[in-house]
Coordinates of C-alpha atoms in Angstrom, one line a residue:
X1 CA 1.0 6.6 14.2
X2 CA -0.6 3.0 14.3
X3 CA 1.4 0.5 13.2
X4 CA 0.2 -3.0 11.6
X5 CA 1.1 -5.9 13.3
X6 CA 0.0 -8.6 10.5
X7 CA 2.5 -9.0 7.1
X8 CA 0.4 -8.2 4.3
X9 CA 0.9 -9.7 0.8
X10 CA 3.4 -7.8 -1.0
X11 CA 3.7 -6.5 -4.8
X12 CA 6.7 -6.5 -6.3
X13 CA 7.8 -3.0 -7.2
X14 CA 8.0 -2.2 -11.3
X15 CA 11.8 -1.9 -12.3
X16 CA 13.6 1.3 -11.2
X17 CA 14.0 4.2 -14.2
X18 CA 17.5 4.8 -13.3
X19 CA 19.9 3.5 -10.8
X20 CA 23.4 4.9 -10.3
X21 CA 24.7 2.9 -12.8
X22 CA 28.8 3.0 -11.8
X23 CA 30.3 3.4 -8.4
X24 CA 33.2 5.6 -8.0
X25 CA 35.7 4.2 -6.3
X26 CA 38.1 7.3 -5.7
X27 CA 38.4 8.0 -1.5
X28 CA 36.4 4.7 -1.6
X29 CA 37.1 2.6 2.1
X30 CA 36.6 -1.3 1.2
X31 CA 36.4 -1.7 5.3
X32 CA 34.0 -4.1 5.3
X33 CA 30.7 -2.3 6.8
X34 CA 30.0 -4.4 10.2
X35 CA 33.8 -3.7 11.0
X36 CA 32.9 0.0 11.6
X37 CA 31.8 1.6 14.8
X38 CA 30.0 5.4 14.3
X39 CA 30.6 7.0 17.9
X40 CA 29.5 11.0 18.9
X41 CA 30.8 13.2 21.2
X42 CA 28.8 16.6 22.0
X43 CA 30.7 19.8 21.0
X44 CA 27.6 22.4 21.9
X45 CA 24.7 22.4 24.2
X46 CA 22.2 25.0 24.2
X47 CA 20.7 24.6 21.0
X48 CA 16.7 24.9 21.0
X49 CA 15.5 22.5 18.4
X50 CA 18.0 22.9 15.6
X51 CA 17.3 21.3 12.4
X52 CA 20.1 21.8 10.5
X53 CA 24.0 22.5 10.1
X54 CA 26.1 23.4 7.2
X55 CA 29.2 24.7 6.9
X56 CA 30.7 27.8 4.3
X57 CA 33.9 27.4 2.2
X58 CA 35.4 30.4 3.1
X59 CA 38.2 29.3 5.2
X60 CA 36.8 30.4 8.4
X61 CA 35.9 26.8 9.8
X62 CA 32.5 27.8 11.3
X63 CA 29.6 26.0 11.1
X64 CA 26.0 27.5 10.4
X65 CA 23.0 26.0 12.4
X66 CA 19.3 26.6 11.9
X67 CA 17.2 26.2 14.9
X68 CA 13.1 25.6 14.0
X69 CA 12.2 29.0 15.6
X70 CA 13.7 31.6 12.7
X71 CA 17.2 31.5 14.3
X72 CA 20.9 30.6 12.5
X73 CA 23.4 30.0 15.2
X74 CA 27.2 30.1 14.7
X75 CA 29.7 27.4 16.1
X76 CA 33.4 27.5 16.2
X77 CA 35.7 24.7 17.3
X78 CA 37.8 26.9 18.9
X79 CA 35.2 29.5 20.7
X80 CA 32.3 27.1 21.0
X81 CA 28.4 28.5 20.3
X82 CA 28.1 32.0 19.7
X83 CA 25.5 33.7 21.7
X84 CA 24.0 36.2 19.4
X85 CA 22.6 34.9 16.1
X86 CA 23.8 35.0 13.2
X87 CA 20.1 35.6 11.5
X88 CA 17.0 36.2 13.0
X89 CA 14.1 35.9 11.0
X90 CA 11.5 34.7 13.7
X91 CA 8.6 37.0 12.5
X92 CA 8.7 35.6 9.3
X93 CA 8.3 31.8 10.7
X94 CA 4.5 30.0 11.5
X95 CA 6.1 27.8 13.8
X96 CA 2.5 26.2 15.0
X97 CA 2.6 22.3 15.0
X98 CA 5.6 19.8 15.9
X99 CA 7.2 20.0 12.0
X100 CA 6.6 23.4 11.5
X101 CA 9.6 26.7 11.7
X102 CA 13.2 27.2 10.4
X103 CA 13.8 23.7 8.1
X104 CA 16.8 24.2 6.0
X105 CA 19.9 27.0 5.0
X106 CA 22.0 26.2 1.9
X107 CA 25.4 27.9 1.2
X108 CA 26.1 28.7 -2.0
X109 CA 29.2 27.9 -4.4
X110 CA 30.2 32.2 -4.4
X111 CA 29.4 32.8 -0.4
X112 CA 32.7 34.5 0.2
X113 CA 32.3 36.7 -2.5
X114 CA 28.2 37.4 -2.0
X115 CA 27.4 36.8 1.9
X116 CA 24.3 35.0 0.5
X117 CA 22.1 32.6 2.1
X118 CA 19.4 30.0 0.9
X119 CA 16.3 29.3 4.0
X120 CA 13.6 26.9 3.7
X121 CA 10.8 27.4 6.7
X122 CA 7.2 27.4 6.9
X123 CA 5.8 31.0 6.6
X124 CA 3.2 33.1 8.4
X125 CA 0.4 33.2 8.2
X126 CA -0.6 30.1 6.9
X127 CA 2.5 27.7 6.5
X128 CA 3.2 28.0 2.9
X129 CA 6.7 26.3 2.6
X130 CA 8.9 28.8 1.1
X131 CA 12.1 29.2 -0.3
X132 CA 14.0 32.7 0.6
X133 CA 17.8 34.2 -0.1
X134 CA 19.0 36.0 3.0
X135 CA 21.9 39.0 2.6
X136 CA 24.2 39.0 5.0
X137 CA 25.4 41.9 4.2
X138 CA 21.9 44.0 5.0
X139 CA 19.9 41.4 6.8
X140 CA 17.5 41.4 4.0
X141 CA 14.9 38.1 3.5
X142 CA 13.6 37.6 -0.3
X143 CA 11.2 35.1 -0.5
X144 CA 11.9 33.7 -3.9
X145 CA 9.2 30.6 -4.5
X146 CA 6.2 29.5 -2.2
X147 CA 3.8 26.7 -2.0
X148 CA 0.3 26.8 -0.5
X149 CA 0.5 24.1 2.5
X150 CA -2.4 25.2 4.8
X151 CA -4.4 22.1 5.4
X152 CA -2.1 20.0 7.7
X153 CA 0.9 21.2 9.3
X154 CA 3.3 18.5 8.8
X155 CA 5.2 16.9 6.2
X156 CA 7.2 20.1 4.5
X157 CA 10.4 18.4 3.5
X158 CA 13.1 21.2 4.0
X159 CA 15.8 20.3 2.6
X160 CA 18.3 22.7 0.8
X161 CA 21.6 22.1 -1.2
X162 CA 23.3 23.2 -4.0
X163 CA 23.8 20.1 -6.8
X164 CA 26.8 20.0 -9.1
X165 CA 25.2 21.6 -11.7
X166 CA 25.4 24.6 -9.5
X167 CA 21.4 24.3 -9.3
X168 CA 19.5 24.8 -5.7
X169 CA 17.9 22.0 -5.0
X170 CA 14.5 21.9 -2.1
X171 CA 12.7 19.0 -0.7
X172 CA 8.8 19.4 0.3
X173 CA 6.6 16.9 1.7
X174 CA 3.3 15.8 0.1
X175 CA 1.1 18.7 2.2
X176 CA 0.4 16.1 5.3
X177 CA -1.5 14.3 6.6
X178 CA -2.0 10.3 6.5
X179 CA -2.0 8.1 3.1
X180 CA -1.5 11.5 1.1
X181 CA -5.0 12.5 1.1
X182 CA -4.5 15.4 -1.5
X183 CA -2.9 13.0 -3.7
X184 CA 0.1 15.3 -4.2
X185 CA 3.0 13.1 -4.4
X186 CA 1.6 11.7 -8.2
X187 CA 0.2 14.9 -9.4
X188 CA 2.7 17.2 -11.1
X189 CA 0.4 20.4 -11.2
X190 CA 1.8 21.0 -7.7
X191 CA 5.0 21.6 -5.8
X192 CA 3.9 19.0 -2.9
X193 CA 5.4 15.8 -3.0
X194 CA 8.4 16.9 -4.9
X195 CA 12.1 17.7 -5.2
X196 CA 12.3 21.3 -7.1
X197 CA 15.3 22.5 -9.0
X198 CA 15.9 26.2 -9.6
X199 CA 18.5 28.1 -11.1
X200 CA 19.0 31.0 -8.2
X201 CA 22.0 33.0 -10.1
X202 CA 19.8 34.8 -12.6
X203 CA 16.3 36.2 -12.6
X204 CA 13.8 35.1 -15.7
X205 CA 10.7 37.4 -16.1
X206 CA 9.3 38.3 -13.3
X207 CA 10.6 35.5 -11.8
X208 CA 13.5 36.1 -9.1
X209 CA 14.9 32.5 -10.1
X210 CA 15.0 31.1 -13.7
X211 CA 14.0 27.2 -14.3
X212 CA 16.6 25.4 -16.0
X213 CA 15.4 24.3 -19.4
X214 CA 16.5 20.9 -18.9
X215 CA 14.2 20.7 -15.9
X216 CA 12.2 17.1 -17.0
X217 CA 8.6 19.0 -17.3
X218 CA 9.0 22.4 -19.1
X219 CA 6.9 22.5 -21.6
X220 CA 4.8 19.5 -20.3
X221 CA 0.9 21.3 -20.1
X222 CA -0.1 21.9 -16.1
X223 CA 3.4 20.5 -14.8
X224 CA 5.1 22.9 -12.5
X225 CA 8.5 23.5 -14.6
X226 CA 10.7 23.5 -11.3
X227 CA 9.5 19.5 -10.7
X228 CA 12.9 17.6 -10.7
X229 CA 11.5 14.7 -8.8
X230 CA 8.3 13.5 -7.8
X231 CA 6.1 10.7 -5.9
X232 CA 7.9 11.7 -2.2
X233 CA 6.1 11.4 0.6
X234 CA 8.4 13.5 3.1
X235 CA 12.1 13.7 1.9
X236 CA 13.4 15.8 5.1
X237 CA 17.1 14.9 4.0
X238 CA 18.5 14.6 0.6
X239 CA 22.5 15.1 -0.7
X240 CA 24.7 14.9 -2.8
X241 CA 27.7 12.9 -3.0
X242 CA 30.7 15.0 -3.6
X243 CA 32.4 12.8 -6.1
X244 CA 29.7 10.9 -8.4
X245 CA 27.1 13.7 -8.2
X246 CA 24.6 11.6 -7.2
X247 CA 21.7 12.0 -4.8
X248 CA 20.9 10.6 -2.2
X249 CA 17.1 10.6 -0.6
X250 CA 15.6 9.7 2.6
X251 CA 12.3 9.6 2.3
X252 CA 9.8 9.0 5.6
X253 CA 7.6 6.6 5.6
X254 CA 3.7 6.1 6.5
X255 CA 4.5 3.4 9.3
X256 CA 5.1 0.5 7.7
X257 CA 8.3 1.3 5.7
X258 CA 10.8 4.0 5.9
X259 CA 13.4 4.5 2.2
X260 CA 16.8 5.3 1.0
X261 CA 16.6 6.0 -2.7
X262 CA 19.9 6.8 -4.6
X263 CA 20.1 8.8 -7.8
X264 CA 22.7 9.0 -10.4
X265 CA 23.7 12.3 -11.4
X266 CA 21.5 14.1 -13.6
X267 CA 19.1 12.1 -14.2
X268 CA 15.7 14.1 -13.5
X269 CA 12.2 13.3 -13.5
X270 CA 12.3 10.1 -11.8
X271 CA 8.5 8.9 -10.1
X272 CA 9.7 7.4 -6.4
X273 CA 6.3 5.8 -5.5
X274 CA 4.5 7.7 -3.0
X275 CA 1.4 6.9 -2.9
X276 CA 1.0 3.9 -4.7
X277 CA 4.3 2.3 -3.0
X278 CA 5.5 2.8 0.5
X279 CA 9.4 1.6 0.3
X280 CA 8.9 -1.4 -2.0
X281 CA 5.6 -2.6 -0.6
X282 CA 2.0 -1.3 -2.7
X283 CA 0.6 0.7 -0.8
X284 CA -2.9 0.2 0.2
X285 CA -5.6 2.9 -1.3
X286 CA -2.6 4.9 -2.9
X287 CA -3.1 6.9 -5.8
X288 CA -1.2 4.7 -8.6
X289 CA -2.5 6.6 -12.0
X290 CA -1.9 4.4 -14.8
X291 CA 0.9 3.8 -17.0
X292 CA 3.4 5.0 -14.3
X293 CA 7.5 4.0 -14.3
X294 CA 8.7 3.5 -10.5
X295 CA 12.4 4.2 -8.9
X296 CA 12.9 1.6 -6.3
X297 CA 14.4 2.4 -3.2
X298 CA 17.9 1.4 -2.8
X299 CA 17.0 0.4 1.0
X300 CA 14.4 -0.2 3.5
X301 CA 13.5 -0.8 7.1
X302 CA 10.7 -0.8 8.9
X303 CA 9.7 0.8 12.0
X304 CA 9.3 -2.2 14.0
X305 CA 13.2 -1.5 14.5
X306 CA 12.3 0.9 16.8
X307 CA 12.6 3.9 14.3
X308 CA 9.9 6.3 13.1
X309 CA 11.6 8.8 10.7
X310 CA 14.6 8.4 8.6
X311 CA 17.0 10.8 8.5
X312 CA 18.8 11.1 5.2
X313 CA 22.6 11.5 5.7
X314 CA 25.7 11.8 3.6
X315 CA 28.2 10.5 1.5
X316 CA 31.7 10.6 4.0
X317 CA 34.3 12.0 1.6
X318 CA 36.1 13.9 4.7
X319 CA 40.1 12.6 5.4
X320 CA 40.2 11.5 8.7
X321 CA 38.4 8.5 8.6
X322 CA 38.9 8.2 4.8
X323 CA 40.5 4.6 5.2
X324 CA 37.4 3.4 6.9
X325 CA 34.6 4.6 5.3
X326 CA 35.6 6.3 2.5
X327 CA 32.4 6.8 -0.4
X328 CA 30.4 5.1 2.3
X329 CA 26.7 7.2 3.0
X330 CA 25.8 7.4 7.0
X331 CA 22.2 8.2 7.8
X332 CA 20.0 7.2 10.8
X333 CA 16.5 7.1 12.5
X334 CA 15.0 10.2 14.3
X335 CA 13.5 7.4 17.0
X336 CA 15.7 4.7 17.3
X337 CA 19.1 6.7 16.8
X338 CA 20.5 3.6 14.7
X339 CA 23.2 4.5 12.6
X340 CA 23.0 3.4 8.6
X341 CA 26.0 2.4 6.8
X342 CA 25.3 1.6 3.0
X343 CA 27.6 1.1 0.2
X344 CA 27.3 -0.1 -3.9
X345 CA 28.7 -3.4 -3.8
X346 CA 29.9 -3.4 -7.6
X347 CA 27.1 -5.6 -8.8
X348 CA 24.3 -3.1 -9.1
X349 CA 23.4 -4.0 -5.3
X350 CA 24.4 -2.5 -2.0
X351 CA 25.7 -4.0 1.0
X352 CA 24.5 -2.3 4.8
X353 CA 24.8 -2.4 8.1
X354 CA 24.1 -0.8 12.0
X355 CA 27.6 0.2 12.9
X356 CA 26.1 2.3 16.3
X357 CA 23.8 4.8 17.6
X358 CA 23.5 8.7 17.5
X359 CA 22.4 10.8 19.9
X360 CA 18.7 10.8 20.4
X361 CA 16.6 12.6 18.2
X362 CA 18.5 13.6 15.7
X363 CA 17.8 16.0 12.7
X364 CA 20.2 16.6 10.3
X365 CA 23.5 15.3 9.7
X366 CA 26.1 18.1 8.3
X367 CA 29.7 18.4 7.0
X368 CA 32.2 20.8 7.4
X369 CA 33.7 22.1 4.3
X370 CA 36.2 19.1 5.2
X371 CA 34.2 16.6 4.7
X372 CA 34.0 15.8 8.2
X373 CA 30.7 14.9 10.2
X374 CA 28.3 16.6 12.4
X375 CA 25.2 16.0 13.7
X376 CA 22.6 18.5 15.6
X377 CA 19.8 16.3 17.5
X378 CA 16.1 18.2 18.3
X379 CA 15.6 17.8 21.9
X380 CA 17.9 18.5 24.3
X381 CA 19.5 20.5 21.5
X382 CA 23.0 19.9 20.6
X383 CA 25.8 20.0 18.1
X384 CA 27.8 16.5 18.0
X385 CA 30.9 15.6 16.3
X386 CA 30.9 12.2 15.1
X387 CA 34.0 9.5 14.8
X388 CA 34.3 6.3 13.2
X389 CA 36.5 3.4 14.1
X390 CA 37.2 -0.4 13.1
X391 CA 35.4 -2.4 15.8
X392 CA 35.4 -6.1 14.6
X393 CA 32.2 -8.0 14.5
X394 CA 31.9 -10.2 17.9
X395 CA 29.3 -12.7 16.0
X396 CA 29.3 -14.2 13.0
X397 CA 26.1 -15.9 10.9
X398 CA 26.5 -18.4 8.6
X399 CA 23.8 -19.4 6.6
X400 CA 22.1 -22.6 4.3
X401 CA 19.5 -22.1 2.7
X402 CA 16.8 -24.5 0.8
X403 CA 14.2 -23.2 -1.2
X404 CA 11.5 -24.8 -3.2
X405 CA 7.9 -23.4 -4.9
X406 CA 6.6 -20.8 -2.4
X407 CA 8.7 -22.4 0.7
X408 CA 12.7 -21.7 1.9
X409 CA 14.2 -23.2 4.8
X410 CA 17.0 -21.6 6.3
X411 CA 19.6 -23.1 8.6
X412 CA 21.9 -20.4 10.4
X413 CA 25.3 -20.9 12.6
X414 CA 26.3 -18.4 15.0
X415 CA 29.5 -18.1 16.1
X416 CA 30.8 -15.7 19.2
X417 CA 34.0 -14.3 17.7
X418 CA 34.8 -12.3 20.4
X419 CA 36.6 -12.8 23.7
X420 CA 34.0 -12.5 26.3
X421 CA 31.3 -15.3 27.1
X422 CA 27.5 -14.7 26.1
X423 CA 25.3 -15.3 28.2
X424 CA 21.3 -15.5 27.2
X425 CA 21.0 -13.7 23.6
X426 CA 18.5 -12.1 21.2
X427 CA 19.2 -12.8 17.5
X428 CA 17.2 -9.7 15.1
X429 CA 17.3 -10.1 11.4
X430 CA 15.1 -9.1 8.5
X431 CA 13.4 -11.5 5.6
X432 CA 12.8 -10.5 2.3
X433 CA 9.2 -9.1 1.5
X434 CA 6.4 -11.4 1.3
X435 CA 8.5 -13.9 3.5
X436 CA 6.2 -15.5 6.6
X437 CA 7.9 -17.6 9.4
X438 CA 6.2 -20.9 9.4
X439 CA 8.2 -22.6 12.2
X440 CA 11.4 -22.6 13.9
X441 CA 13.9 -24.6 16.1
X442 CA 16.3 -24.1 18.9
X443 CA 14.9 -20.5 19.6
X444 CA 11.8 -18.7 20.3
X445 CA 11.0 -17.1 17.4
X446 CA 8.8 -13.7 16.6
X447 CA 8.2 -11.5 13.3
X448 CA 6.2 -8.1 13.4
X449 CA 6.0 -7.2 9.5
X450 CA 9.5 -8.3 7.9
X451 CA 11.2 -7.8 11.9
X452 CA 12.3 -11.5 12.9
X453 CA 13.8 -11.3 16.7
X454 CA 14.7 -14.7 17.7
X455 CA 15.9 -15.7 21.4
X456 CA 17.3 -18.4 22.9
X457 CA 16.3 -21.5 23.8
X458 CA 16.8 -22.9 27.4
X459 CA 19.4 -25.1 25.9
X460 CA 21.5 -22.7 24.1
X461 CA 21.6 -19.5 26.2
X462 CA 25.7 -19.7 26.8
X463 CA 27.6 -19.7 24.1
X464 CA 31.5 -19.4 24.8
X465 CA 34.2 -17.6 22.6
X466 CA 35.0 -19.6 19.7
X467 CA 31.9 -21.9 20.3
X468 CA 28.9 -22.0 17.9
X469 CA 25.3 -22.7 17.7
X470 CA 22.4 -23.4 15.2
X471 CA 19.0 -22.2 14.6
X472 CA 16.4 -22.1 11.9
X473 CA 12.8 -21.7 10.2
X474 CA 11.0 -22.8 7.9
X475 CA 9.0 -19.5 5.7
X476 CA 6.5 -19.1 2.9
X477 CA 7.6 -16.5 0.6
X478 CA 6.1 -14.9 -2.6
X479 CA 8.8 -14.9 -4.7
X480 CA 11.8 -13.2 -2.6
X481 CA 13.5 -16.3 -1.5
X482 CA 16.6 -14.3 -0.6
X483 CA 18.1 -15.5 3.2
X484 CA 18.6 -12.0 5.7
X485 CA 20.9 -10.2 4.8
X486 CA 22.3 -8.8 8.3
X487 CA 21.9 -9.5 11.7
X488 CA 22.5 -8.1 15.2
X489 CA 23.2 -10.3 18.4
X490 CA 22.1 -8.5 21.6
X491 CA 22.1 -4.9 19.5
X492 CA 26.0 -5.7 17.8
X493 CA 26.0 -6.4 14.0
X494 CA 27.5 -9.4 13.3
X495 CA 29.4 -10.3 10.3
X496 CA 27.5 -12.4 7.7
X497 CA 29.0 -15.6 5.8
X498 CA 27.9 -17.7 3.3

């Protein structure tokens, strides 16, 4: 996609409809975040473009892994990657186009007892995303909901899971496209664009699922009933923490912003932007119909990072690596492989940091019935168990900041905490929105929408262990005055001060 390189004046986004507004602390690491270090080691090999892993409570410790061609492999820790599939539905699956196939398999709460399974794919002959349960126990498919989604053959979401409630919950995109050209994401007389919630346990009518009648739009004339959520552009990965109940989004962006949004538990009907916002930025000829309540996103980035898709992770409530990061939600970036870490900080905010790099290309990142993590990444195809450890910062930033009318000027100290000498370094940091570098000192300075790489001067290249240096800029802002909020030297996050 094309990518503007000039920072364009930025709206403020309306205040959110809900927030979570408590943080559970239970299992809850208070690590602080740039401590931690995500790492990966690959488990399986021979996957062909899997999209998703999930893994049954039933005491067998296997894992279940969709690949985008109608196939659900099974892995074992102790016998590796089975050869023959577990399910085969290939005949039902348009796979035509790069986001098109096998997207998502939920488990549901009585799978020991049924041998039932929940697919999301794109069906022939025409890519209508559809929702299907899939008996083990005589390899039967029944499609149970469908939406028309012939015109473009990206953007179908795909994401399956199971809420608290005990509802199923699916993700589908807004129909494809660029800049939502059906204007799906703020209509509600459609499924595109949306999270749906269905009740999959009973039939109602001549319905093979029934629509919960606290759904936020039953009874609300030419709504679609199963609407939980809406305004989503492509929300590939959505879950749920285990603890709190609350959901977590991530919802791919048009180019210029990618979002996290967070959502306290049971709170349904919430409008998340698309197309009138991108992230927290207005988005330029969306559809913004009047008299509209926005959810902000709880965190952005934008793709001059190096990423292009963000893939929506999970809360770690696993054992191991309780201690470390405990309640903490890991997600990352189909292009630039970054590893999120983000956290409620108490005060209604949330802190975040890079604490490493997955695999490239990954898709989806799974649990076992543990807790513990796995990812599955598209091409060269494999399953990957991931680690965490405490890895103190080797930087530090200190900062001073000055603001005044539409200007800030902000002084920052870096310090090399760690034991080894650097030598030439690349500061990366991000302003607020509707921040614009103005000028800078002791370091050459760039910003590509809110990206701000600085690197050193000819001065300043070496600094030793212990030793510390200072840089700074002047910015205009338009009413975000706040100083960056993380930083990375030479692609390490560094810890922030003052």
């Amino acid at each position: 996609m094309l990518l503007a390189l000039l920072l364009t004046v930025l709206t403020p986004l309306p205040a959110a409809a809900s927030q979570p507004s408590e943080t559970t602390t239970a299992a809850t690491s208070a690590t602080p975040l740039p401590s931690l270090k995500a790492t990966t080691t690959q488990v399986a090999f021979g996957l062909r473009r899997p999209t998703a892993v999930v893994a049954p409570d039933d005491g067998t410790d296997r894992l279940f892994i969709t690949e985008k061609s109608g196939t659900v492999r099974v892995y074992h820790p102790d016998t590796g990657l089975a050869t023959t599939p577990l399910i085969d539905i290939t005949s039902a699956i348009l796979e035509s186009g790069n986001e098109r196939g096998l997207l998502g398999i939920a488990i549901p709460p009585d799978f020991a007892a049924s041998q039932d399974l929940y697919l999301a794919y794109t069906a022939r002959p025409n890519g209508a995303v559809t929702l299907a349960r899939y008996r083990l126990d005589d390899s039967r498919l029944e499609v149970l909901l469908s939406q028309e989604h012939a015109e473009f053959n990206n953007h179908n979401g795909g994401q399956l899971a199971f809420g608290p409630d005990g509802n199923l919950y699916w993700s589908i995109g807004d129909g494809g496209g660029s800049a939502d050209p059906l204007k799906a994401g703020q209509r509600l007389d459609t499924l595109l664009g949306k999270i749906v919630r269905v009740d999959v346990s009973r039939t109602c009518g001549a319905l093979p699922y029934c629509v919960p009648s606290d759904n936020p739009f039953v009874g609300t004339p030419g709504a679609r009933a199963e609407i939980w959520h809406y305004g989503l552009r492509n929300p590939w990965r959505f879950s749920f923490d285990s603890v709190d109940g609350s959901m977590w989004i991530g919802d791919v962006g048009q180019g210029r912003w990618e979002e996290i949004d967070h959502i306290a538990r049971g709170r349904g009907g919430l409008n998340l932007g698309w197309s009138c916002y991108e992230g927290l930025e207005k988005f330029s000829g969306g559809d913004c119909p009047p008299g509209q309540t926005y959810t902000k996103p709880v965190f952005t980035y934008s793709p001059y990072t190096g990423g292009c898709s963000v893939i929506g992770g999970q809360v770690y409530r696993g054992q191991r690596y309780a201690d470390l990061v405990g309640g903490t939600y890991i997600a990352t970036d189909y292009c630039s492989s970054t590893v999120w870490a983000l956290r409620p900080d108490g005060n209604g905010g949330y802190e975040h940091a890079e604490i490493g790099e997955m695999p490239t290309q990954v898709t989806s990142i799974g649990t076992t019935a543990e807790g513990e993590f796995y990812v599955v990444n598209d091409l060269p195809g494999g399953l990957h168990r991931v680690s965490f450890a405490q890895e103190e910062p080797t930087c530090r930033v200190d900062r001073t900041v000055q603001t005044w009318g539409t200007g800030t000027k902000v002084d920052l100290t870096l310090t090399n905490t760690g034991d080894t000498p650097v030598n030439g370094w690349t500061l990366k940091f991000w302003l607020g929105l509707g921040q614009t570098v103005v000028s800078d000192w002791n370091t050459d300075l760039t910003q590509l929408s809110n990206t701000v790489t600085a690197t050193n001067a000819s001065h300043n290249a070496a600094i030793a262990p212990g030793s510390t240096i200072t840089l700074g800029y002047l910015a205009s802002h338009t009413g975000d005055a706040a100083p960056p909020p993380r930083f990375m030297l030479n692609g390490d996050a560094c810890a922030v001060g003052r």
